[in-house]
Amino acid sequence: MRVCVDAEICQGHTLCNMTDPEVFHLHEEDGHAYVEDEQVPAGHEDAVRVAAETCPEQAIKVEE
Amino acid sequence: MPNQTIDFDHHSAEFGEKSTEILSERRGECPLGFSKAHGGYWSVFAHRTGIKVFQDAAHFSVCKYTTESGEVKGGLAFPTIESLDLIPGEVDPPQWNGYRKLLNPVFSPAAVDRLRPRIRVLFDELIDEFFEAGEADLVLDLANLGPALVTVDFLGLQRSDLELFSDPFHKAMWAPAGSPEWGEAIDGFARIPAVVLETVQARRAEPTDDYISELVSMELEGRKLSDDELIKILVQLLAGGIDSTAALLANVFIYLDDEPELRTRLLEDEKFLQRATEEFVRYFTPIQSIARTSTEDVALEEAEIEGRQPVVVWMASMNRDSEVFDRPDEVVPERWPNRHAGFGIGAHRCLGSNLARAMFQIGLTQVLRRIPDYRIDRERTVPYGSKAQVNGWVKVPATFTPAPRVAAG
């Protein structure tokens, strides 16, 4: 599974980081989210799907 | 449903009493509708439609503007509050980008984490004032003061001016538009810029370690901010910091009145507290609505909105939309995912949302730790008479077993 955060759409709600802080990191300067590695680590697939669903802006793109 | 006309007036006494029911009925009829009150305006009720408006800054502006006859219209409140000008809240992209980039760092999760110890000290000071009495008003003595105190403290404004800043923001939210109290609040807004400007000038001459000192030295596109910009930014930070978090705390204090197990769980499980916070923001939606103005004729769902029409987006309605939320009218503290719109959506997502969460969580947990057996005197609680913008409480009296002092000495 692959995941990315569209920086143009993300507004820094931080709900993805609340869902899975190991996959979704927040920029120090504005709290906007990013992933370090688009490849989702094993065992985090469900959390990533939930994060995509809870994003108020729908900025998270998941490829199954 | 082309241009559906609805019977709706968010400043009516009836709406003040039954806003949740009225919003639910309207949402059931149409995603958005036009009512003739206050010169005519659109109201958006459906979650998906609200998101379309919030994410389309080109068609739905936050800016104030002056009509040919010299009337000031637009902005975040409808009807317009002329004496309250906000940066970046009432600035559209692209100018918005520069301001927001300037202000974002101090409200980031990392920066807010560094403020947490100070927030706790300020809330404890307030609780110290009443904990020995065995009774307090959790709004007048705590919820109204805590977030305002944190805001004034971190900005570097005078604590002795706290009421001058906070009073109009509370009053303008609970009083119906056009009432005498609303008029007092509007006059109160007009007094704030001069007081704020004094501190701005003092910090420019002699900087300290407060945020106003930081703001006066910041550069936007190679220039310093003007007095006018600084005033509008500071009024924005006061407007954001004062009434909304107070309203959330008040609602949750009341909700937890008869929930001893939930109180314990909120104290013991941080992740649960984090998710419950989002659910409380969804369910109570402290900021009920925010206005936009259409920039030109625009189609939205089945409706044709003409240019320069007020469009009020109801987060309070979006957050109860059954297309998005199961059991929308219940508090489900562990609800997740929780795609609520309580902090707004799009470019103008609440700048202070991370600070608001921290103030709420610290204020709540300090109350639960220090007066764990508090009970609300439900007969004497007074809700806001207006639910046009904020879902808050004027008075929430409580009693409890006097608890030990936290501060040394």
Coordinates of C-alpha atoms in Angstrom, one line a residue:
Chain A
M1 CA 0.0 0.0 0.0
R2 CA 1.2 3.5 -0.8
V3 CA 0.1 6.8 0.8
C4 CA 0.8 10.5 0.2
V5 CA -0.4 13.8 1.6
D6 CA -1.3 16.5 -1.0
A7 CA 0.5 19.5 0.3
E8 CA -1.7 21.8 -1.8
I9 CA -4.8 20.5 0.0
C10 CA -3.6 19.8 3.5
Q11 CA -4.5 22.7 5.9
G12 CA -2.8 21.3 9.0
H13 CA -5.9 19.9 10.9
T14 CA -3.5 17.2 12.3
L15 CA -6.1 14.4 12.6
C16 CA -3.9 12.0 10.5
N17 CA -1.1 12.4 13.0
M18 CA -3.6 11.7 15.8
T19 CA -4.5 8.5 13.9
D20 CA -1.1 7.2 13.2
P21 CA 1.9 9.4 14.3
E22 CA 4.4 6.8 12.9
V23 CA 3.2 7.3 9.4
F24 CA 2.0 10.9 9.4
H25 CA 4.4 13.5 10.6
L26 CA 3.8 17.3 11.1
H27 CA 6.0 20.1 9.9
E28 CA 7.5 22.0 12.8
E29 CA 6.7 25.4 11.3
D30 CA 3.0 25.0 10.4
G31 CA 1.7 21.5 11.5
H32 CA 1.0 20.5 8.0
A33 CA 1.3 16.7 7.4
Y34 CA 3.8 14.7 5.4
V35 CA 4.9 11.1 5.0
E36 CA 8.6 10.2 5.0
D37 CA 8.1 7.1 3.0
E38 CA 5.1 6.6 0.6
Q39 CA 5.4 2.8 1.2
V40 CA 3.0 2.1 4.2
P41 CA 4.8 -0.1 6.8
A42 CA 3.2 -3.5 7.4
G43 CA 0.5 -3.4 10.1
H44 CA -0.3 0.3 9.5
E45 CA -2.7 -0.2 6.5
D46 CA -5.9 0.1 8.6
A47 CA -4.7 3.2 10.4
V48 CA -3.8 4.8 7.1
R49 CA -7.3 4.1 5.6
V50 CA -8.9 5.7 8.7
A51 CA -6.5 8.7 8.5
A52 CA -7.6 9.2 4.9
E53 CA -11.2 9.0 5.9
T54 CA -10.9 11.4 8.9
C55 CA -9.0 14.1 6.9
P56 CA -11.3 17.1 6.8
E57 CA -9.8 18.3 3.5
Q58 CA -9.5 14.8 2.0
A59 CA -5.8 15.5 1.3
I60 CA -4.6 11.9 1.8
K61 CA -4.3 9.7 -1.3
V62 CA -4.1 5.9 -0.7
E63 CA -3.1 3.3 -3.3
E64 CA -4.1 -0.2 -2.2
Chain B
M1 CA -34.7 22.7 -5.8
P2 CA -33.7 25.7 -7.8
N3 CA -33.1 28.7 -5.4
Q4 CA -35.1 27.2 -2.6
T5 CA -36.5 29.8 -0.4
I6 CA -36.6 28.8 3.3
D7 CA -38.0 30.3 6.5
F8 CA -34.8 30.9 8.4
D9 CA -33.4 33.6 10.6
H10 CA -30.4 32.7 12.7
H11 CA -30.8 35.9 14.8
S12 CA -34.4 35.1 15.9
A13 CA -35.2 34.2 19.5
E14 CA -36.6 30.9 18.3
F15 CA -33.3 30.0 16.7
G16 CA -31.6 31.0 19.9
E17 CA -33.7 28.4 21.8
K18 CA -33.9 25.6 19.2
S19 CA -30.9 26.0 16.9
T20 CA -30.1 22.2 16.7
E21 CA -33.7 21.2 15.8
I22 CA -34.1 24.0 13.3
L23 CA -30.8 23.2 11.6
S24 CA -31.8 19.5 11.5
E25 CA -35.1 20.3 9.8
R26 CA -33.6 22.6 7.3
R27 CA -30.8 20.2 6.5
G28 CA -33.5 17.5 5.9
E29 CA -35.1 19.8 3.3
C30 CA -32.2 21.1 1.3
P31 CA -28.4 21.3 1.3
L32 CA -28.6 25.1 1.1
G33 CA -31.4 27.6 1.0
F34 CA -32.1 31.3 0.7
S35 CA -34.0 33.3 3.3
K36 CA -35.3 36.9 3.1
A37 CA -34.3 38.0 6.6
H38 CA -31.7 40.7 7.1
G39 CA -31.8 41.7 3.4
G40 CA -31.5 38.2 2.1
Y41 CA -28.8 35.5 2.6
W42 CA -27.9 31.9 1.8
S43 CA -27.4 29.3 4.5
V44 CA -25.5 26.1 3.8
F45 CA -26.5 23.0 5.9
A46 CA -25.1 19.9 4.2
H47 CA -21.5 18.7 5.1
R48 CA -20.5 18.2 1.4
T49 CA -21.9 21.6 0.4
G50 CA -20.1 23.4 3.2
I51 CA -16.8 21.9 2.2
K52 CA -17.4 23.0 -1.4
V53 CA -17.9 26.6 -0.2
F54 CA -14.9 26.5 2.2
Q55 CA -12.5 25.1 -0.3
D56 CA -13.5 27.5 -3.1
A57 CA -12.0 30.8 -2.0
A58 CA -12.2 32.2 -5.5
H59 CA -16.0 32.2 -5.4
F60 CA -16.6 32.6 -1.7
S61 CA -14.7 35.5 -0.2
V62 CA -14.1 36.4 3.4
C63 CA -13.2 40.0 2.6
K64 CA -15.3 43.0 3.7
Y65 CA -16.2 45.5 1.0
T66 CA -17.9 48.8 0.7
T67 CA -21.1 49.3 -1.4
E68 CA -21.7 52.2 -3.7
S69 CA -23.8 53.8 -1.0
G70 CA -20.9 53.5 1.4
E71 CA -22.2 50.5 3.4
V72 CA -19.6 48.0 4.7
K73 CA -20.6 44.4 4.0
G74 CA -19.1 41.0 3.9
G75 CA -16.6 39.5 6.4
L76 CA -17.0 36.5 8.7
A77 CA -20.2 37.5 10.5
F78 CA -23.6 38.1 8.9
P79 CA -24.9 40.8 9.3
T80 CA -21.4 42.4 9.1
I81 CA -19.7 43.6 12.2
E82 CA -18.2 46.8 10.9
S83 CA -16.1 47.6 14.0
L84 CA -14.2 44.3 13.9
D85 CA -11.6 43.9 11.2
L86 CA -9.6 40.7 11.1
I87 CA -6.3 39.6 9.6
P88 CA -5.9 36.9 8.3
G89 CA -9.6 35.8 8.9
E90 CA -11.0 38.5 6.5
V91 CA -8.2 38.3 3.9
D92 CA -8.5 36.1 0.7
P93 CA -5.6 34.4 -1.0
P94 CA -3.1 35.4 -2.4
Q95 CA -2.6 38.2 0.3
W96 CA -3.8 35.6 2.9
N97 CA -0.8 33.3 2.2
G98 CA 1.8 35.8 3.5
Y99 CA 0.0 36.6 6.7
R100 CA -0.8 33.0 7.4
K101 CA 2.8 31.9 6.8
L102 CA 3.9 34.6 9.3
L103 CA 1.4 33.5 12.0
N104 CA 1.4 29.7 11.5
P105 CA 4.7 28.9 13.4
V106 CA 3.5 30.1 16.8
F107 CA 0.3 28.0 16.6
S108 CA 1.9 24.8 15.3
P109 CA 1.5 21.7 17.4
A110 CA 5.2 21.8 18.4
A111 CA 5.0 25.5 19.5
V112 CA 1.8 24.9 21.4
D113 CA 3.4 22.0 23.3
R114 CA 6.0 24.5 24.6
L115 CA 3.1 26.7 25.9
R116 CA 1.4 23.9 27.8
P117 CA 3.2 24.4 31.2
R118 CA 2.3 28.1 31.2
I119 CA -1.3 27.3 30.2
R120 CA -1.5 25.0 33.2
V121 CA -0.1 27.6 35.6
L122 CA -2.7 30.2 34.4
F123 CA -5.7 27.8 34.8
D124 CA -4.4 26.7 38.2
E125 CA -4.3 30.3 39.3
L126 CA -7.9 30.7 38.4
I127 CA -8.9 27.5 40.2
D128 CA -6.9 28.7 43.2
E129 CA -9.3 31.7 43.4
F130 CA -12.4 29.6 44.1
F131 CA -11.4 26.0 45.2
E132 CA -11.7 26.8 48.9
A133 CA -15.2 28.2 48.6
G134 CA -16.8 24.9 47.5
E135 CA -18.7 26.7 44.8
A136 CA -17.9 28.6 41.6
D137 CA -19.4 29.6 38.3
L138 CA -17.4 27.4 35.8
V139 CA -18.0 29.9 33.1
L140 CA -17.7 33.3 34.8
D141 CA -14.8 32.2 37.1
L142 CA -13.0 29.8 34.8
A143 CA -14.1 29.1 31.2
N144 CA -14.5 32.8 30.2
L145 CA -11.2 33.8 31.9
G146 CA -8.8 30.9 31.2
P147 CA -8.5 31.1 27.4
A148 CA -8.6 35.0 27.5
L149 CA -5.9 35.0 30.1
V150 CA -3.7 32.6 28.1
T151 CA -4.2 34.8 25.0
V152 CA -3.5 38.1 26.7
D153 CA -0.5 36.5 28.5
F154 CA 1.1 35.1 25.4
L155 CA 0.5 38.2 23.3
G156 CA 1.9 40.4 26.1
L157 CA -1.1 42.6 26.5
Q158 CA -2.0 44.0 30.0
R159 CA -3.7 41.5 32.3
S160 CA -5.6 44.5 33.8
D161 CA -7.2 45.1 30.4
L162 CA -8.5 41.5 30.3
E163 CA -12.2 42.5 30.6
L164 CA -11.9 45.3 28.1
F165 CA -10.8 42.7 25.6
S166 CA -12.9 39.7 26.6
D167 CA -16.3 41.4 27.4
P168 CA -17.2 42.5 23.9
F169 CA -16.3 39.1 22.4
H170 CA -18.5 37.2 24.9
K171 CA -21.3 39.7 24.7
A172 CA -21.4 40.0 20.9
M173 CA -21.8 36.2 20.8
W174 CA -24.6 35.7 23.4
A175 CA -26.7 38.8 22.6
P176 CA -29.0 38.8 19.6
A177 CA -28.0 41.2 16.8
G178 CA -29.6 44.5 17.3
S179 CA -30.2 44.1 21.1
P180 CA -28.8 46.8 23.5
E181 CA -26.1 44.3 24.8
W182 CA -25.1 43.7 21.2
G183 CA -24.7 47.4 20.7
E184 CA -22.5 47.6 23.8
A185 CA -20.3 44.8 22.4
I186 CA -20.0 46.7 19.0
D187 CA -18.9 49.8 20.9
G188 CA -16.5 47.7 22.9
F189 CA -14.8 46.4 19.8
A190 CA -14.2 50.0 18.7
R191 CA -12.3 50.7 21.9
I192 CA -9.8 47.7 21.5
P193 CA -7.6 49.0 18.7
A194 CA -6.3 52.0 20.6
V195 CA -5.4 49.9 23.6
V196 CA -3.7 47.3 21.5
L197 CA -1.8 50.0 19.6
E198 CA -0.3 51.3 22.9
T199 CA 1.3 48.0 23.6
V200 CA 2.5 47.7 20.0
Q201 CA 4.3 51.0 20.2
A202 CA 5.8 50.2 23.6
R203 CA 7.2 46.9 22.3
R204 CA 8.5 48.5 19.2
A205 CA 10.5 50.9 21.4
E206 CA 11.5 48.3 23.9
P207 CA 11.0 44.6 22.9
T208 CA 10.3 41.9 25.6
D209 CA 9.9 38.2 25.1
D210 CA 6.2 38.3 24.3
Y211 CA 4.5 37.6 21.0
I212 CA 3.8 41.3 20.2
S213 CA 7.5 42.0 20.3
E214 CA 8.0 39.2 17.8
L215 CA 5.2 40.5 15.6
V216 CA 6.6 44.0 15.4
S217 CA 10.0 42.7 14.3
M218 CA 8.6 40.3 11.6
E219 CA 8.9 41.0 8.0
L220 CA 6.3 40.3 5.3
E221 CA 7.7 40.4 1.8
G222 CA 10.6 42.5 2.9
R223 CA 8.8 45.1 5.0
K224 CA 7.6 45.5 8.5
L225 CA 3.9 45.2 9.4
S226 CA 2.0 48.5 9.6
D227 CA 0.2 49.6 12.7
D228 CA -3.1 48.9 10.9
E229 CA -2.1 45.4 10.1
L230 CA -0.8 44.7 13.6
I231 CA -4.1 45.9 15.1
K232 CA -6.1 43.7 12.8
I233 CA -3.9 40.7 13.5
L234 CA -4.1 41.2 17.3
V235 CA -7.8 41.7 17.2
Q236 CA -8.0 38.5 15.2
L237 CA -6.0 36.6 17.9
L238 CA -8.2 38.0 20.6
A239 CA -11.4 37.1 18.7
G240 CA -10.2 33.6 18.1
G241 CA -8.7 33.0 21.6
I242 CA -11.5 34.3 23.8
D243 CA -15.0 33.0 23.3
S244 CA -14.8 29.7 21.3
T245 CA -12.7 27.7 23.8
A246 CA -14.7 29.1 26.6
A247 CA -17.9 27.8 25.0
L248 CA -16.4 24.3 24.5
L249 CA -15.3 24.1 28.1
A250 CA -18.7 25.2 29.3
N251 CA -20.6 22.6 27.3
V252 CA -18.3 19.8 28.4
F253 CA -18.4 20.8 32.1
I254 CA -22.2 20.5 31.8
Y255 CA -22.1 17.3 29.8
L256 CA -19.8 15.6 32.4
D257 CA -22.0 16.6 35.3
D258 CA -23.5 13.1 35.5
E259 CA -20.7 11.1 33.9
P260 CA -18.2 10.0 36.7
E261 CA -16.8 7.1 34.6
L262 CA -16.2 9.3 31.6
R263 CA -14.4 11.9 33.8
T264 CA -12.0 9.2 35.1
R265 CA -11.3 7.9 31.6
L266 CA -10.6 11.4 30.3
L267 CA -8.0 11.8 33.0
E268 CA -6.4 8.4 32.6
D269 CA -6.2 7.9 28.9
E270 CA -4.5 10.6 26.8
K271 CA -5.4 9.1 23.4
F272 CA -9.1 8.9 24.6
L273 CA -8.9 12.6 25.7
Q274 CA -7.5 13.5 22.3
R275 CA -10.4 11.8 20.4
A276 CA -13.0 12.9 22.8
T277 CA -11.8 16.5 22.3
E278 CA -12.6 16.2 18.5
E279 CA -15.9 14.6 19.3
F280 CA -16.8 17.4 21.7
V281 CA -15.8 20.0 19.0
R282 CA -18.0 18.1 16.6
Y283 CA -21.0 17.7 18.9
F284 CA -21.0 21.1 20.5
T285 CA -19.5 23.0 17.5
P286 CA -18.5 26.1 19.5
I287 CA -18.4 28.3 16.4
Q288 CA -21.7 27.5 14.9
S289 CA -21.4 29.3 11.6
I290 CA -19.0 31.5 9.5
A291 CA -20.0 33.7 6.6
R292 CA -18.7 34.1 3.1
T293 CA -19.7 36.4 0.3
S294 CA -20.1 35.1 -3.3
T295 CA -17.7 37.0 -5.6
E296 CA -19.8 36.4 -8.8
D297 CA -22.7 34.3 -10.0
V298 CA -21.9 30.8 -9.1
A299 CA -23.8 27.4 -9.2
L300 CA -23.7 25.4 -6.0
E301 CA -25.5 22.0 -5.9
E302 CA -28.8 22.9 -7.7
A303 CA -28.8 26.5 -6.7
E304 CA -27.7 29.6 -8.6
I305 CA -26.1 32.1 -6.2
E306 CA -25.9 35.6 -7.5
G307 CA -22.7 37.7 -7.0
R308 CA -22.2 39.6 -3.7
Q309 CA -24.6 37.4 -1.7
P310 CA -24.0 36.6 1.9
V311 CA -23.5 32.8 2.3
V312 CA -23.5 31.5 5.9
V313 CA -22.0 28.1 6.3
W314 CA -23.4 26.1 9.3
M315 CA -20.6 24.0 10.8
A316 CA -23.2 23.2 13.5
S317 CA -25.3 21.5 10.8
M318 CA -22.4 20.0 8.8
N319 CA -21.3 18.3 12.1
R320 CA -24.7 16.6 12.5
D321 CA -25.0 15.4 8.9
S322 CA -26.0 11.7 8.8
E323 CA -24.4 11.3 5.4
V324 CA -21.0 11.6 7.2
F325 CA -21.7 10.6 10.8
D326 CA -23.4 7.6 12.4
R327 CA -25.6 8.5 15.3
P328 CA -24.9 12.2 14.7
D329 CA -26.9 13.5 17.6
E330 CA -25.1 11.4 20.2
V331 CA -21.7 12.1 21.9
V332 CA -19.5 9.1 21.0
P333 CA -16.3 10.1 22.8
E334 CA -14.1 7.5 21.0
R335 CA -15.6 8.3 17.5
W336 CA -12.9 7.9 14.9
P337 CA -12.7 8.7 12.0
N338 CA -14.3 12.0 12.9
R339 CA -14.3 14.3 9.8
H340 CA -15.9 17.2 11.7
A341 CA -15.9 20.8 10.4
G342 CA -15.7 22.3 13.9
F343 CA -12.5 24.2 13.1
G344 CA -13.6 25.2 9.6
I345 CA -12.3 23.7 6.4
G346 CA -10.0 25.1 3.7
A347 CA -7.5 27.9 3.8
H348 CA -9.1 29.6 6.8
R349 CA -9.0 26.5 9.0
C350 CA -8.9 27.8 12.6
L351 CA -5.4 29.2 13.0
G352 CA -5.4 28.6 16.8
S353 CA -6.9 25.0 16.7
N354 CA -3.9 23.4 18.3
L355 CA -3.8 26.1 21.0
A356 CA -7.6 25.7 21.5
R357 CA -7.2 21.9 22.0
A358 CA -4.4 22.5 24.5
M359 CA -6.4 25.1 26.5
F360 CA -9.5 22.9 26.5
Q361 CA -7.6 19.7 27.5
I362 CA -5.6 21.5 30.3
G363 CA -8.6 23.5 31.6
L364 CA -10.8 20.3 31.6
T365 CA -8.3 18.0 33.2
Q366 CA -7.3 20.5 35.9
V367 CA -10.9 20.9 36.9
L368 CA -11.4 17.1 36.9
R369 CA -8.2 16.7 39.0
R370 CA -8.8 19.5 41.5
I371 CA -12.6 19.5 41.9
P372 CA -13.3 15.9 40.9
D373 CA -16.8 15.8 42.4
Y374 CA -18.2 19.0 41.0
R375 CA -21.9 19.1 40.3
I376 CA -23.7 21.6 38.1
D377 CA -26.6 23.5 39.5
R378 CA -28.7 22.9 36.4
E379 CA -31.6 25.1 37.5
R380 CA -29.4 28.1 37.4
T381 CA -27.4 27.6 34.2
V382 CA -28.0 30.2 31.5
P383 CA -27.3 29.4 27.8
Y384 CA -26.4 32.0 25.2
G385 CA -29.6 33.7 24.0
S386 CA -28.2 33.7 20.5
K387 CA -26.8 30.7 18.7
A388 CA -26.1 32.7 15.5
Q389 CA -22.3 32.3 15.9
V390 CA -21.3 30.7 19.2
N391 CA -22.9 27.8 21.1
G392 CA -22.0 29.0 24.6
W393 CA -23.2 29.5 28.2
V394 CA -23.5 32.8 30.1
K395 CA -23.6 31.1 33.6
V396 CA -22.8 27.6 34.8
P397 CA -22.8 27.5 38.6
A398 CA -21.3 24.5 40.3
T399 CA -20.6 23.1 43.8
F400 CA -17.9 20.7 45.0
T401 CA -15.8 19.6 47.9
P402 CA -13.2 22.2 48.5
A403 CA -9.8 20.8 47.3
P404 CA -6.2 21.4 48.3
R405 CA -4.2 24.3 46.8
V406 CA -1.8 23.4 44.0
A407 CA 0.5 26.4 44.0
A408 CA 3.2 26.4 46.7
G409 CA 2.6 28.8 49.6

